[in-house]
Every structure is written in structure tokens, then in C-alpha cells.
PDB file of C-alpha atoms in Angstrom:
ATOM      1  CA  UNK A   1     150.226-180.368 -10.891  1.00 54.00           C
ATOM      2  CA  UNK A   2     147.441-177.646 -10.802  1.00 55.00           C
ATOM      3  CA  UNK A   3     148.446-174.148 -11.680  1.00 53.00           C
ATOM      4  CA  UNK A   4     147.612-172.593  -8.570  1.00 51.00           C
ATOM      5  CA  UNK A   5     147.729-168.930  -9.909  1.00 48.00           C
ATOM      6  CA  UNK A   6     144.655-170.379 -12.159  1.00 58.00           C
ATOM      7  CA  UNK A   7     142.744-172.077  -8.957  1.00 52.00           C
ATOM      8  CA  UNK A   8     143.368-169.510  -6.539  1.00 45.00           C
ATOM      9  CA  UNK A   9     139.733-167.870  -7.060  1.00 51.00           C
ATOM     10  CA  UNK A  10     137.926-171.129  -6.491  1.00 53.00           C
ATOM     11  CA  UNK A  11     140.118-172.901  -3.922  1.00 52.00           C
ATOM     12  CA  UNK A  12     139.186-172.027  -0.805  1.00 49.00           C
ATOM     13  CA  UNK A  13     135.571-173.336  -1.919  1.00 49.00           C
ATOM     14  CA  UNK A  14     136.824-176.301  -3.472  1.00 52.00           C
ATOM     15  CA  UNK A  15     138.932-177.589  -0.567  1.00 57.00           C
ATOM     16  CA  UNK A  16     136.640-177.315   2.734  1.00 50.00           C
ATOM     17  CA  UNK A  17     136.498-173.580   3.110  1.00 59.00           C
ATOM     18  CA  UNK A  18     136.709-171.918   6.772  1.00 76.00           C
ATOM     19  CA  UNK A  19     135.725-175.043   8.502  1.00 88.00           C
ATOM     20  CA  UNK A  20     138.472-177.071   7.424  1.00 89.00           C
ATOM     21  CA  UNK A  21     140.441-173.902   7.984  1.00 90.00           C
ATOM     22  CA  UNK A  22     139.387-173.240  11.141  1.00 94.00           C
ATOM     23  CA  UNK A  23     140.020-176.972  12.521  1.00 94.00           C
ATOM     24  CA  UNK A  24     143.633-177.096  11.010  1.00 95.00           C
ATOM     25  CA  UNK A  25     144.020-174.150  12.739  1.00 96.00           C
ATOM     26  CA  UNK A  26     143.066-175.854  15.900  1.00 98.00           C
ATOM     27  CA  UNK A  27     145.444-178.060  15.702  1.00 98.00           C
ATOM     28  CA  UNK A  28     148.490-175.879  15.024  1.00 98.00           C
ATOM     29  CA  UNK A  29     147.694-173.961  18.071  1.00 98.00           C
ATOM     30  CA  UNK A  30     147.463-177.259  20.029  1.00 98.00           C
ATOM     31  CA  UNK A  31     150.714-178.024  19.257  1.00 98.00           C
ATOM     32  CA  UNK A  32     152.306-174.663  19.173  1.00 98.00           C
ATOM     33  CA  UNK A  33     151.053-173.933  22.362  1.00 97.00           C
ATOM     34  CA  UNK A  34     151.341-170.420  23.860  1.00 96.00           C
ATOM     35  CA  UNK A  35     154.892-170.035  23.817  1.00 95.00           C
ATOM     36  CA  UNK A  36     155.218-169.867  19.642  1.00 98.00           C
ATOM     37  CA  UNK A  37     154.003-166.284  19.256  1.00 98.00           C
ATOM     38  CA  UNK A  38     155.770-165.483  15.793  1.00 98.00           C
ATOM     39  CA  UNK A  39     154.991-168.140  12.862  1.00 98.00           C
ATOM     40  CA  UNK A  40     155.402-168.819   9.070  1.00 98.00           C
ATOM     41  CA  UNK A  41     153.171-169.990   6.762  1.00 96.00           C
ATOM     42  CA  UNK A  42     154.914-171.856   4.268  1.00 97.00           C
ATOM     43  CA  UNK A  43     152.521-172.454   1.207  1.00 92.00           C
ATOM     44  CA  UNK A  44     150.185-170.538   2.633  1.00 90.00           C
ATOM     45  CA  UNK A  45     148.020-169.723  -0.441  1.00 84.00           C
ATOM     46  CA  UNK A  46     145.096-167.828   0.140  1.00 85.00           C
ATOM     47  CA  UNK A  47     146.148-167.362   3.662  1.00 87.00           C
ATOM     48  CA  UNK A  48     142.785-169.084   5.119  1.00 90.00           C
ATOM     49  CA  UNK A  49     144.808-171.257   7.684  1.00 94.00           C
ATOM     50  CA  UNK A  50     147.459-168.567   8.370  1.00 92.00           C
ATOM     51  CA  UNK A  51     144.701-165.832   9.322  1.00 94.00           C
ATOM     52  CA  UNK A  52     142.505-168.174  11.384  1.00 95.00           C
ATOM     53  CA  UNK A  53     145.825-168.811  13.322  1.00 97.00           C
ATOM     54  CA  UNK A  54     146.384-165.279  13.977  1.00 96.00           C
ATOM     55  CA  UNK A  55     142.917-165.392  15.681  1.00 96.00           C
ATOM     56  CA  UNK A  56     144.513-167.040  18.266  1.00 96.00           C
ATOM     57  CA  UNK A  57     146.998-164.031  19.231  1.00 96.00           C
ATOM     58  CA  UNK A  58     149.834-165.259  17.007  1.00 97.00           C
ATOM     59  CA  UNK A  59     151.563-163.310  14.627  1.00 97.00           C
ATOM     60  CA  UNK A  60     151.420-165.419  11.371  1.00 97.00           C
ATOM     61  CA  UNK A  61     153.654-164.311   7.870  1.00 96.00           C
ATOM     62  CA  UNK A  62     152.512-166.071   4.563  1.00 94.00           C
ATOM     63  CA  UNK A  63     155.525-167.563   2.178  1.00 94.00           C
ATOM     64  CA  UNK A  64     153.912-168.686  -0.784  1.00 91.00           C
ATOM     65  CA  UNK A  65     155.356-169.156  -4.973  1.00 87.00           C
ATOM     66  CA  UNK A  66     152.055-168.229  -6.668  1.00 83.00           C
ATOM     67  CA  UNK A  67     151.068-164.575  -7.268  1.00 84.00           C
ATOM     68  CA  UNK A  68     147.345-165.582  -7.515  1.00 76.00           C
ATOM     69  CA  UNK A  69     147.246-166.572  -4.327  1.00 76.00           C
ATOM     70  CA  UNK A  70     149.106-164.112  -2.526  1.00 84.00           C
ATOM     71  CA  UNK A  71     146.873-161.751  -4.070  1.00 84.00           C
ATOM     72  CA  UNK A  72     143.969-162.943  -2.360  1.00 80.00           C
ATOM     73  CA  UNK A  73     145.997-163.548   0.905  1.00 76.00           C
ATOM     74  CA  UNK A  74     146.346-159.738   0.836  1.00 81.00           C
ATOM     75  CA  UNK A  75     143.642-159.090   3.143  1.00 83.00           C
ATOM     76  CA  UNK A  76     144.112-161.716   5.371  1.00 87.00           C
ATOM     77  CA  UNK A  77     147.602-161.031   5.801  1.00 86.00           C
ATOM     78  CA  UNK A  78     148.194-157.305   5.050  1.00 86.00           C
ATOM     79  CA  UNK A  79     152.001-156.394   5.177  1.00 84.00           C
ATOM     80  CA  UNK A  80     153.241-160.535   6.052  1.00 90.00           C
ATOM     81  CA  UNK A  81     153.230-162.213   2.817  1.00 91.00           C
ATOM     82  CA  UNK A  82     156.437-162.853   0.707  1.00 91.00           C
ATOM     83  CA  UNK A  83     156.395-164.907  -2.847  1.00 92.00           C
ATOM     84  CA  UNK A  84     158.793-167.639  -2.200  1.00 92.00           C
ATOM     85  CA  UNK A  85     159.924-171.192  -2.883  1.00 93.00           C
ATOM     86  CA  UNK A  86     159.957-173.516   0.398  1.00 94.00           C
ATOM     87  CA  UNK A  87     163.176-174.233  -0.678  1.00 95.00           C
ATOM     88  CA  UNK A  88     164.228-170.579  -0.773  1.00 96.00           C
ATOM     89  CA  UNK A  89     162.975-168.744   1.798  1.00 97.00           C
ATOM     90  CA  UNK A  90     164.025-165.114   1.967  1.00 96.00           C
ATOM     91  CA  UNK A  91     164.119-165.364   5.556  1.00 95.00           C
ATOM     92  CA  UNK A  92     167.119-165.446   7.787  1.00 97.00           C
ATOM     93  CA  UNK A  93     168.447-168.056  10.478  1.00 98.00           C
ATOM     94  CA  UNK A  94     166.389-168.303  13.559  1.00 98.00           C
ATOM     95  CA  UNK A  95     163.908-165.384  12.712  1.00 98.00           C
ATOM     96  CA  UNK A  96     160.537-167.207  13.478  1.00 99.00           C
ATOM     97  CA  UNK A  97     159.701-169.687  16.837  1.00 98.00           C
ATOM     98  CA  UNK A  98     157.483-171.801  14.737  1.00 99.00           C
ATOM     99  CA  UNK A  99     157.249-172.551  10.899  1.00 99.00           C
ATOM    100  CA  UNK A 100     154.210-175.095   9.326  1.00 98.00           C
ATOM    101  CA  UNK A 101     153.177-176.192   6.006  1.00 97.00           C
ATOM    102  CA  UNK A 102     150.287-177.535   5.098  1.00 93.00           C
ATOM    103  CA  UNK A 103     149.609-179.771   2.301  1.00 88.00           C
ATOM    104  CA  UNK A 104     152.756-179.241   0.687  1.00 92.00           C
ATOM    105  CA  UNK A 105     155.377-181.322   0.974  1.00 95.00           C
ATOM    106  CA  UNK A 106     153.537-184.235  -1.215  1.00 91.00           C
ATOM    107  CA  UNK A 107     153.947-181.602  -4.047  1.00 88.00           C
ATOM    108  CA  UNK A 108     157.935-180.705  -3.288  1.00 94.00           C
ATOM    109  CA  UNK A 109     160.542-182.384  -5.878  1.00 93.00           C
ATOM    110  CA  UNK A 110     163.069-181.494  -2.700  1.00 96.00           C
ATOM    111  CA  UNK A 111     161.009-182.456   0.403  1.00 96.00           C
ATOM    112  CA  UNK A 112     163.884-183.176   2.547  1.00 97.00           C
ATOM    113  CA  UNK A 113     165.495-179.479   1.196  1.00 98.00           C
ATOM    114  CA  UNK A 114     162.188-178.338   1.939  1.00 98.00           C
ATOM    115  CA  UNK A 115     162.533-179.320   5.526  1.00 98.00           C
ATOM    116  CA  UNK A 116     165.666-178.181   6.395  1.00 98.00           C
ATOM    117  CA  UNK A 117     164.858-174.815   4.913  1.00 98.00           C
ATOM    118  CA  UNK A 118     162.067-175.057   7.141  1.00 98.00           C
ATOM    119  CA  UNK A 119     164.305-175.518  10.163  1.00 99.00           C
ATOM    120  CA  UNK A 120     166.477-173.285   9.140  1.00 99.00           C
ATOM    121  CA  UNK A 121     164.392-170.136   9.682  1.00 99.00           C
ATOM    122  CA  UNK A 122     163.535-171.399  13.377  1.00 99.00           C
ATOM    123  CA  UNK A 123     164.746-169.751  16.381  1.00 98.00           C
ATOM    124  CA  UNK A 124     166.495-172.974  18.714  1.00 98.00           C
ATOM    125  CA  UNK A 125     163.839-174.364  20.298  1.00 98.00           C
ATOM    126  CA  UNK A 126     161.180-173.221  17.830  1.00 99.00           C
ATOM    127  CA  UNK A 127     159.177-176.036  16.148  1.00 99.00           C
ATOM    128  CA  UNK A 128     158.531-177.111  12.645  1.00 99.00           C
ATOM    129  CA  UNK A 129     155.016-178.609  11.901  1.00 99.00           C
ATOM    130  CA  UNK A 130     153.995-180.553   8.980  1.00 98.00           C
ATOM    131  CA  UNK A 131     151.253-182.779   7.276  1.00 97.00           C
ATOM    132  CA  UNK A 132     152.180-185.503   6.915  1.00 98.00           C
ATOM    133  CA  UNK A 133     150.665-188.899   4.108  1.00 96.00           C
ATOM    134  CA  UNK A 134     148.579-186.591   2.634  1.00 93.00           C
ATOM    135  CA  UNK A 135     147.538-188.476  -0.223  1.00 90.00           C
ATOM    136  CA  UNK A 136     147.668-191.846   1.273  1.00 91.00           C
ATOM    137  CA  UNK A 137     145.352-190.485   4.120  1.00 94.00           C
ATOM    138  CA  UNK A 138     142.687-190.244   1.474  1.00 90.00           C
ATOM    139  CA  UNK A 139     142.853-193.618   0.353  1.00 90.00           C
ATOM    140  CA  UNK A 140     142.579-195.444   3.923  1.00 92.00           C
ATOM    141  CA  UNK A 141     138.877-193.392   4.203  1.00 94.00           C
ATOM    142  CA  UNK A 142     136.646-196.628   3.663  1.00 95.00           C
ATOM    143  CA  UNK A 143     134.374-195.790   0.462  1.00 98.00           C
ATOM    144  CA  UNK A 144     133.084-197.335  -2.366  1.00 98.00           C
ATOM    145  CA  UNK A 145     135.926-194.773  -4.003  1.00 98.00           C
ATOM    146  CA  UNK A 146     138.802-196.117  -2.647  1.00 97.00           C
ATOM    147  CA  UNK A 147     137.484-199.454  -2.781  1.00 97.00           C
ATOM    148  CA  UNK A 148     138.092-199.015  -6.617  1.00 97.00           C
ATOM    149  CA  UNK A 149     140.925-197.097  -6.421  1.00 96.00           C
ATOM    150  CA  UNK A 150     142.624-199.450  -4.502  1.00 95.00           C
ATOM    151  CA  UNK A 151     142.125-202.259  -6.796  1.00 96.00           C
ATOM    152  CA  UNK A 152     143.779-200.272  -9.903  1.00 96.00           C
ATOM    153  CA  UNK A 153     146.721-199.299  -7.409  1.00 93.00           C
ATOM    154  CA  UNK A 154     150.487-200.022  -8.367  1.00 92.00           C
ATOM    155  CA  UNK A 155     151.950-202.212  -5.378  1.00 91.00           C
ATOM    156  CA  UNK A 156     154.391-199.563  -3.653  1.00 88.00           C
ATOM    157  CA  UNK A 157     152.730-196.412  -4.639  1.00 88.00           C
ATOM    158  CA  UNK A 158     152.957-195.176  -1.347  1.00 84.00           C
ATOM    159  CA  UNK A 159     156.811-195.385  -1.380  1.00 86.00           C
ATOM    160  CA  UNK A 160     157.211-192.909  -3.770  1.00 86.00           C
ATOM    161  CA  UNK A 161     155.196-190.482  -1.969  1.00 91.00           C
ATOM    162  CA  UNK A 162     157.546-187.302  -0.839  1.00 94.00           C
ATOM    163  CA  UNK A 163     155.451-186.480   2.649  1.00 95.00           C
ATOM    164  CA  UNK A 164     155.828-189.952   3.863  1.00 96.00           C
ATOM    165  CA  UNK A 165     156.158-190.388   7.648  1.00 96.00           C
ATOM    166  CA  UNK A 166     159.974-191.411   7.570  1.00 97.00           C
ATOM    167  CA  UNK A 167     161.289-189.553   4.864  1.00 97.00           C
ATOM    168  CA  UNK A 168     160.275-186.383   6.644  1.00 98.00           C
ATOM    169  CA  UNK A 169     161.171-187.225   9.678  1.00 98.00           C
ATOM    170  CA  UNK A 170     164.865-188.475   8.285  1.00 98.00           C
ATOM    171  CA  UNK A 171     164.649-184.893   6.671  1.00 98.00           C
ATOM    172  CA  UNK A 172     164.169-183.177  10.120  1.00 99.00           C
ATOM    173  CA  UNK A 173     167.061-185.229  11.941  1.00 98.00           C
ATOM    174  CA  UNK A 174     169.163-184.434   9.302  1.00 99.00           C
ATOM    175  CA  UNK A 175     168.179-180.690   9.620  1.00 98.00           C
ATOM    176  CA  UNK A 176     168.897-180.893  13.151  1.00 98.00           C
ATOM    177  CA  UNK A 177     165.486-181.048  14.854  1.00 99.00           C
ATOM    178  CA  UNK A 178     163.708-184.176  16.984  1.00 98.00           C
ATOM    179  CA  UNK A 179     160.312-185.532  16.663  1.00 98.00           C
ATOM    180  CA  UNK A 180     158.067-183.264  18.966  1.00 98.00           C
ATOM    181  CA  UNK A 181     154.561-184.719  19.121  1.00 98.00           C
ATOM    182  CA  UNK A 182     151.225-185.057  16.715  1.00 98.00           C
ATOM    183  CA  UNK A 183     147.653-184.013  16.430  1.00 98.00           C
ATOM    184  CA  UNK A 184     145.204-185.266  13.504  1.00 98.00           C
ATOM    185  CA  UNK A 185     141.929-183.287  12.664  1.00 96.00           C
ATOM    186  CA  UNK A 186     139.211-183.597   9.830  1.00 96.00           C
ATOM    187  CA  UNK A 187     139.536-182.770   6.438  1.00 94.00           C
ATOM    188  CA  UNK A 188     135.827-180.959   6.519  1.00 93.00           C
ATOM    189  CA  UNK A 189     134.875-181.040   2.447  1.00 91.00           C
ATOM    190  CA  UNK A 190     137.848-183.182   1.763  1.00 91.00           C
ATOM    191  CA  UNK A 191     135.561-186.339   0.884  1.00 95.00           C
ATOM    192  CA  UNK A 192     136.081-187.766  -2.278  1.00 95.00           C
ATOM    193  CA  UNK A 193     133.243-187.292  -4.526  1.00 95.00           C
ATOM    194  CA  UNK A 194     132.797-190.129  -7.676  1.00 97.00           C
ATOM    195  CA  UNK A 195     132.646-187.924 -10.641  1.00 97.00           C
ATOM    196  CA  UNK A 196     135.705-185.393  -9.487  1.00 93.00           C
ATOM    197  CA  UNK A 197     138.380-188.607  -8.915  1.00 96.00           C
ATOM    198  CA  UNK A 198     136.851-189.833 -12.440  1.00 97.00           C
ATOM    199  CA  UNK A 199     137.994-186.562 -14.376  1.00 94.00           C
ATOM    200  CA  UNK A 200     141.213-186.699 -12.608  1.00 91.00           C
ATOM    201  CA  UNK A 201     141.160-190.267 -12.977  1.00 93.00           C
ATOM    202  CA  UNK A 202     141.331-189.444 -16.528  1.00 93.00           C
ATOM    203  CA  UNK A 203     143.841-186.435 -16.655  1.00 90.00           C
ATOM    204  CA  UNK A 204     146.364-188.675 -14.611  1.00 86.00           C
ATOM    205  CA  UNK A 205     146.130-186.897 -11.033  1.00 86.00           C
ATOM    206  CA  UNK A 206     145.173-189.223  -9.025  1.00 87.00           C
ATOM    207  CA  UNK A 207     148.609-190.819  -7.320  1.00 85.00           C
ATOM    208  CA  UNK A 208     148.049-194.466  -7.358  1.00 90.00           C
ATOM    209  CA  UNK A 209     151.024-195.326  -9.270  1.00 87.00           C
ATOM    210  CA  UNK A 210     151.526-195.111 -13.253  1.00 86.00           C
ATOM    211  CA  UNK A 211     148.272-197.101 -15.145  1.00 91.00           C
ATOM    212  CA  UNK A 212     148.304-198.047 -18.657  1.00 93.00           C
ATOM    213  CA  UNK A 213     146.058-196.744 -20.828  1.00 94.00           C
ATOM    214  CA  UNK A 214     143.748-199.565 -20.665  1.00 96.00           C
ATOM    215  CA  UNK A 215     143.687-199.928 -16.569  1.00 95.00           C
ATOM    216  CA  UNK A 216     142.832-196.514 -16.250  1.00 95.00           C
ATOM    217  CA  UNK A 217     139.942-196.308 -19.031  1.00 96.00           C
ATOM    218  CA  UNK A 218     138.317-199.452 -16.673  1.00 97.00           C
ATOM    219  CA  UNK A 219     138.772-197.229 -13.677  1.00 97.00           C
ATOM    220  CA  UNK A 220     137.827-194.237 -14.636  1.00 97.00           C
ATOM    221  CA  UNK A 221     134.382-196.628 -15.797  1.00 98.00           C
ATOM    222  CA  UNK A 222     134.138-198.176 -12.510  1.00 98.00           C
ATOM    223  CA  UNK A 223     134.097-194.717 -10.971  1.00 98.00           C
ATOM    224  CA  UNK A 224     131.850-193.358 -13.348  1.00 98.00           C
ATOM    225  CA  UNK A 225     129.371-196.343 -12.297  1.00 98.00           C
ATOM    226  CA  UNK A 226     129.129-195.732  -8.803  1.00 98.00           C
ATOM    227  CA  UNK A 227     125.706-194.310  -7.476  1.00 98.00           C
ATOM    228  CA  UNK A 228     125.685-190.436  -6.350  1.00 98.00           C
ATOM    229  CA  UNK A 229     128.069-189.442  -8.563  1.00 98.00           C
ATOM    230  CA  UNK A 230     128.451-185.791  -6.919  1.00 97.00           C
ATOM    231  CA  UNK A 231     127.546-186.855  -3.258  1.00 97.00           C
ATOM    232  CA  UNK A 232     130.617-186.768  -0.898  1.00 95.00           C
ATOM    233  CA  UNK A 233     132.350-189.522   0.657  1.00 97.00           C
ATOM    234  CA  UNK A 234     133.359-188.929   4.087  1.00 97.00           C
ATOM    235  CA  UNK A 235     136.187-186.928   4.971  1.00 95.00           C
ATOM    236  CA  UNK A 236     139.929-187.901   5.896  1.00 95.00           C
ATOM    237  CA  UNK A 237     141.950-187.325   8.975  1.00 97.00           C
ATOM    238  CA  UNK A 238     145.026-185.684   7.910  1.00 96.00           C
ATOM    239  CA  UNK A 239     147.938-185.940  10.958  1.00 98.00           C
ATOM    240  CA  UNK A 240     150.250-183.064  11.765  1.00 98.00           C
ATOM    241  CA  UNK A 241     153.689-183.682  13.121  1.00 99.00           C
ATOM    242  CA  UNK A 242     156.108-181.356  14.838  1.00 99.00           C
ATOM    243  CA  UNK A 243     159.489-181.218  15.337  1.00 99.00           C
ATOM    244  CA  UNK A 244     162.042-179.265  17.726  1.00 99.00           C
ATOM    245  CA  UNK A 245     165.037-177.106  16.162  1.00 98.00           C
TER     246      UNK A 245
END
């Protein structure tokens, strides 16, 4: 897992900057609707999604575990951040009438505690929004990348992933909140460029399933072969799903 406290500086660059922010945003809003005026931010790192939010006329509080990126969430969300574990918030029942994460939950040992935490902090009626397939979503882009990638892939991989459709939704019934509706938007500068999936390729990040040492010395090659090595592939659709407390 990256140490986010060592990323923070970089990240918002690295990951689609305010565009990507700004359509995620979108699409919270479009399924909060006008009636969610008070929300949490659960991993909300550098606080890019949570501030473009509060653009809309929301009140938006970050929850995040790394110090480095609260830090630079400071001015996007002066006096509403809190250093916490989404499986810990130090929030208490029914304080906030909506609660999202955002590329989290594939990261979360305890997704389904995760969850319920999340539901926890909701007011009745409040709603609980989540990505959702997050690294599967990257693989079903069509590219030469994930052509490759796809080849060297362990049948099941996708079972074991923690944000899977069901799971979370089994984690939100058993919380005590019902499916709610969906949105998708694009992952602007979330393309997957050749030579970046070959180093991680390399260092074992890339969630395909467990490769020998031998399988992933011919990927990594394959990838390292492909033409435009720092040109970007095109960009996922990531899906958000909500939920009712």
C-alpha cells in the first residue's frame, strides 16, 4: 500500500487533479440532492473532492488517517478535518445526513466494518455513498494495457476484491441501510499509462492476483514493449452507489 503521508505532496497531480475532482463532485451532488446539506468525507485526503462539494452549498467535514494529507486539506477545509480510521470515526450516531468515500474501501482490511461505521454516523434517512469496483473498473477500459494485464490475471482475482458490488452492498443491509440509486463519471487522468503499471508491475501493486516470479518478469516485459510508453490510455468510469440509513 502507498504511504500516503509520503504521496500527499504529489497526489492530487498524480491522480486527475481538479477535473477529476470536480466531476466526482458532480456526481455526489447528483445523488445527494439538495436535501443532504451536512456531509463527511471519509478518506478525504487532500480534501480536493470534499471542497469542490462544498461549492455546491454543502457543508463538507474531512475524516482522514494520514497527517500528510490533512495537512494539505487545511485550507480547503479550515476547522472540518479530523485524523481518523473509517472504522473509528470520532463521530457520534446520526450527526451527518450524508457520509461518502471515495476510493477507499478497495484499500480497507474491514470493508463491511467500514460500512457500517459509515452508516452509523448518518442521521435516519441520510445516505451513504460509495465507489464501488474500483480496481476492476480499470481493467474493463479496452487498451493494449489491459489487454496484457488480463492475460497474466489469476482466474478469480476479482473475488477477492473488498469494494466489490455485493459485498458492500451485503455490508450496508447488514448496517441497516437499502440500496438508493447510482451515478458513474470519468476518471479524468486516471488512464493507465505503459511504463507506470510496469514499475508497479514490478513492485507487486498491481491487483491481478498473486504471479510468480517468472509470470510477472514476462509481464512487466510485455508492458515495457508497448509503444508510447508514457502516453495515457483512456480513462475509466468509476460508479458511485448510495444507500439509505
Amino acid at each position: 500500500m502507498l504511504d500516503y503521508d509520503r504521496e500527499a505532496d504529489c497526489y492530487d497531480a498524480t491522480r486527475g487533479g481538479q477535473v477529476r475532482a470536480d466531476a466526482a463532485a458532480d456526481a455526489l451532488d447528483w445523488l445527494f440532492g439538495p436535501t443532504v446539506r451536512q456531509v463527511l468525507d471519509v478518506g478525504a485526503g487532500t480534501g480536493i473532492v470534499s471542497a469542490a462539494l462544498a461549492a455546491t452549498g454543502k457543508t463538507v467535514y474531512g475524516a482522514d488517517a494520514s497527517a500528510g494529507m490533512l495537512r494539505l486539506a487545511a485550507g480547503r477545509l479550515p476547522g472540518r478535518r479530523m485524523c481518523a480510521d473509517v472504522t473509528r470515526l470520532p463521530v457520534r450516531d446520526g450527526m451527518f445526513d450524508g457520509v461518502f468515500v471515495m476510493w477507499l474501501l478497495h484499500l480497507v482490511r474491514d470493508s463491511a466494518g467500514a460500512v457500517a461505521e459509515c452508516v452509523r454516523v448518518l442521521r435516519p434517512g441520510g445516505l451513504f455513498v460509495t465507489s464501488v469496483e474500483v480496481h476492476s473498473t480499470h481493467q474493463r477500459v479496452a487498451s493494449d494495457v489491459t489487454e496484457i494485464l488480463m492475460r497474466y490475471a489469476k482466474p478469480g482475482w476479482q473475488d477477492r476484491e473488498r469494494d466489490r458490488r455485493d459485498k458492500v452492498v451485503a455490508a450496508a443491509d447488514a448496517a441497516g441501510a437499502r440500496y438508493a440509486g447510482e451515478t458513474t463519471y470519468v476518471g479524468h487522468g486516471r488512464g493507465m499509462v505503459p511504463a507506470h503499471v510496469a514499475r508497479e508491475m514490478a513492485d507487486g501493486m498491481v491487483p491481478i492476483g498473486r504471479l510468480d516470479d517468472d509470470a510477472k518478469a514476462a509481464c512487466v516485459r510485455e508492458l515495457e514493449a508497448l509503444p508510447d510508453q508514457t502516453a495515457r490510455r483512456p480513462d475509466p468510469v468509476y460508479t458511485l452507489v448510495a444507500f439509505v440509513a
